[in-house]
Every structure is written in C-alpha cells, then in structure tokens.
Amino acid sequence: QIPPRIPENDIAAVLPVPPYANGRRARGTVSGTAAGEYPLSARSTVTAMTKNCILIIDDDTAIGNLEEGVLQRAGYDTARAYSGTEAILWLREHRPALVLLDLMLPGLAGEDVLKEISAIPVIVVSAKAAAEDRVALLTGGAVDYLTKPFDTKELVARVALRLREHV
C-alpha cells in the first residue's frame, strides 16, 4: 500500500532540507513510485515496508537510480533519501533491513549519518578510496565498503551477504 501524497512543505516544516545544486528539493520515494512522487518525512507512514527494504542514501540521482533498479530486479524493496538530513528524518519513522550510504551528501555528511544509525547494517558506497577512510568507516559502524564505480553484481552479492548475516 502506498501512502497518501504528503504536502511538499512537510519535510521543510520538520527540518530544513538543503536543496540540490540544481535547486530541486530532496525527497524520498517508496519502491515502485516515480522519483519524487511520494516524498517521505518524519511524519509519513509507510506500511508497505518489508524485511527486504533497502534505504539508498545518495544525492547523485544517476547512481541512486542504478542502485535502485538493480536491487529491485533482485527482488528487494527500496526507499530513497537524497541528503543526510532527509535520511535521518526517514530513519526516525522506518527501519529498513539495510542502508546503502554515500558519504558526500548535502546537509549532514554520510559519516555523521552513520553515527546516528544503530542496529541496521550499513554498506558505504563512496568514491573515497583511501584505506584510512575505509578503515575509519568500518570501525565506526559500517559493515561493508564499496568503492565507486562498482560492479552491480558485486553490489547485489554484498547486499545479500550482509542481509544473511543480520537476519
């Protein structure tokens, strides 16, 4: 079941969400909806979430769309957040099975979002490739790290592995 449309200003009423560089407001979607069709916020209720829901937190729409498409074809439900602030708001009301987290986000940085997530496996998907970055994130709560660009088959395999480990 898809939630009713939430007013455009709902997220801003709770906490300002930084706009994209192109001026668009960040918004989340429920699996199976068009990008931006059903914005999610701390006030929304999503009853259709399943144990296979994966939250994709990435401000790059092309990469997020790629991740979402690959995961949906693999049988997972997805939700999207385009900024760190939006992700925190969404996570206050929902519990996904796993989070894919980019680090370079508008609003709250991915490293700060990671600190706010507990008891949910987080796979960091980032262009930061330095060993010290990977080590800091893995010791700081991430269960895995995938460097961009990535192979989509590897993404699905890592998601499946981490979900099996956290059942």
Coordinates of C-alpha atoms in Angstrom, one line a residue:
Q1 CA 0.0 0.0 0.0
I2 CA 1.4 3.4 -1.0
P3 CA 0.9 6.3 1.5
P4 CA -1.2 9.3 0.5
R5 CA 0.7 12.2 -1.0
I6 CA 2.4 14.2 1.6
P7 CA 2.4 18.0 1.1
E8 CA 5.5 19.5 -0.4
N9 CA 6.3 21.5 2.6
D10 CA 6.1 18.6 5.1
I11 CA 9.8 17.9 5.3
A12 CA 10.7 21.6 5.5
A13 CA 8.2 22.0 8.3
V14 CA 10.1 19.4 10.4
L15 CA 13.6 20.3 9.5
P16 CA 15.0 22.3 6.5
V17 CA 16.5 20.0 3.9
P18 CA 19.2 21.6 1.7
P19 CA 18.4 21.8 -2.0
Y20 CA 20.4 20.1 -4.7
A21 CA 22.9 22.1 -6.6
N22 CA 20.2 22.5 -9.3
G23 CA 17.7 23.9 -6.9
R24 CA 15.5 20.8 -6.5
R25 CA 14.3 19.8 -3.1
A26 CA 15.5 16.5 -1.8
R27 CA 12.8 13.9 -1.4
G28 CA 12.4 10.2 -0.8
T29 CA 10.3 7.7 -2.7
V30 CA 8.6 4.4 -1.9
S31 CA 9.6 1.4 -4.0
G32 CA 7.6 1.3 -7.2
T33 CA 6.8 5.0 -7.4
A34 CA 8.2 7.6 -9.8
A35 CA 11.2 9.6 -8.4
G36 CA 9.9 12.3 -6.2
E37 CA 6.2 11.2 -6.4
Y38 CA 5.8 10.4 -2.7
P39 CA 8.1 12.4 -0.5
L40 CA 8.9 10.8 2.8
S41 CA 9.4 12.7 6.0
A42 CA 9.3 12.1 9.7
R43 CA 5.5 12.5 9.6
S44 CA 4.9 9.9 6.9
T45 CA 3.9 6.3 7.5
V46 CA 4.9 3.6 5.1
T47 CA 3.0 0.4 5.7
A48 CA 4.4 -1.5 2.7
M49 CA 7.9 -1.8 4.0
T50 CA 9.1 -5.3 4.2
K51 CA 12.1 -7.1 5.8
N52 CA 13.8 -6.7 2.4
C53 CA 13.6 -2.9 2.3
I54 CA 16.9 -1.2 1.5
L55 CA 17.3 2.6 2.1
I56 CA 19.5 4.2 -0.6
I57 CA 21.1 7.4 0.6
D58 CA 22.7 9.2 -2.3
D59 CA 22.4 12.7 -3.8
D60 CA 23.6 11.5 -7.2
T61 CA 20.3 10.6 -8.9
A62 CA 22.0 8.5 -11.7
I63 CA 23.9 6.3 -9.2
G64 CA 20.8 6.1 -6.9
N65 CA 18.6 5.1 -9.8
L66 CA 21.2 2.5 -10.9
E67 CA 21.3 1.0 -7.3
E68 CA 17.5 1.1 -7.0
G69 CA 16.9 -0.6 -10.4
V70 CA 19.5 -3.3 -9.7
L71 CA 18.1 -4.0 -6.3
Q72 CA 14.5 -4.0 -7.4
R73 CA 15.3 -6.5 -10.2
A74 CA 17.0 -8.7 -7.5
G75 CA 13.7 -8.7 -5.5
Y76 CA 14.3 -6.0 -2.9
D77 CA 12.1 -3.1 -1.9
T78 CA 13.8 0.2 -1.9
A79 CA 13.4 3.7 -0.4
R80 CA 15.4 6.8 -1.2
A81 CA 16.9 9.7 0.6
Y82 CA 18.9 12.4 -1.2
S83 CA 20.5 14.2 1.7
G84 CA 21.8 13.2 5.2
T85 CA 19.1 15.3 6.8
E86 CA 16.4 13.6 4.9
A87 CA 17.8 10.2 5.7
I88 CA 17.8 10.9 9.5
L89 CA 14.2 12.1 9.2
W90 CA 13.2 8.9 7.3
L91 CA 15.0 6.6 9.8
R92 CA 13.2 8.2 12.7
E93 CA 10.0 6.5 11.4
H94 CA 11.2 3.5 9.5
R95 CA 13.5 0.6 9.9
P96 CA 15.0 -0.8 6.7
A97 CA 16.8 -4.1 6.5
L98 CA 19.9 -2.4 5.2
V99 CA 21.2 1.0 4.3
L100 CA 23.4 1.9 1.3
L101 CA 25.2 5.2 2.3
D102 CA 27.1 7.7 0.2
L103 CA 29.5 9.9 2.1
M104 CA 29.4 13.1 0.2
L105 CA 25.9 14.3 0.8
P106 CA 24.2 17.7 1.1
G107 CA 23.1 18.6 4.7
L108 CA 24.6 16.0 7.1
A109 CA 27.6 14.2 5.7
G110 CA 27.5 10.4 5.4
E111 CA 29.9 10.0 8.2
D112 CA 27.5 11.9 10.5
V113 CA 24.5 9.9 9.3
L114 CA 26.5 6.6 10.1
K115 CA 26.9 7.7 13.7
E116 CA 23.1 8.1 14.0
I117 CA 22.3 4.6 12.7
S118 CA 22.3 1.7 15.1
A119 CA 21.2 -2.0 14.7
I120 CA 20.9 -1.6 10.9
P121 CA 23.7 -2.9 8.7
V122 CA 25.2 -0.1 6.6
I123 CA 27.2 -0.6 3.4
V124 CA 29.1 2.6 2.5
V125 CA 29.2 3.2 -1.3
S126 CA 31.6 6.0 -1.9
A127 CA 34.2 7.4 -4.3
K128 CA 36.6 7.8 -1.3
A129 CA 39.1 5.1 -1.9
A130 CA 41.8 5.8 0.7
A131 CA 42.5 2.9 3.1
E132 CA 42.3 5.2 6.1
D133 CA 38.8 6.3 5.1
R134 CA 37.6 2.7 4.7
V135 CA 39.1 1.6 8.0
A136 CA 37.6 4.6 9.9
L137 CA 34.2 3.8 8.5
L138 CA 34.3 0.1 9.1
T139 CA 35.5 0.6 12.7
G140 CA 32.9 3.3 13.0
G141 CA 29.8 1.1 12.3
A142 CA 29.7 0.2 8.6
V143 CA 29.5 -3.5 7.8
D144 CA 31.0 -3.1 4.4
Y145 CA 32.5 -0.6 2.0
L146 CA 32.1 -0.5 -1.8
T147 CA 34.1 2.0 -3.9
K148 CA 32.5 3.8 -6.8
P149 CA 32.5 2.9 -9.6
F150 CA 31.3 -0.6 -8.6
D151 CA 30.1 -3.7 -10.4
T152 CA 26.3 -4.1 -10.0
K153 CA 26.7 -7.9 -9.5
E154 CA 29.0 -7.2 -6.6
L155 CA 26.6 -4.7 -5.1
V156 CA 23.8 -7.3 -5.1
A157 CA 26.1 -10.0 -3.7
R158 CA 27.3 -7.8 -0.9
V159 CA 23.7 -6.8 0.0
A160 CA 22.6 -10.4 0.0
L161 CA 25.6 -11.4 2.2
R162 CA 25.1 -8.6 4.7
L163 CA 21.3 -9.4 5.0
R164 CA 22.0 -13.1 5.6
E165 CA 24.5 -12.1 8.4
H166 CA 21.9 -9.8 10.1
V167 CA 18.8 -11.9 10.0

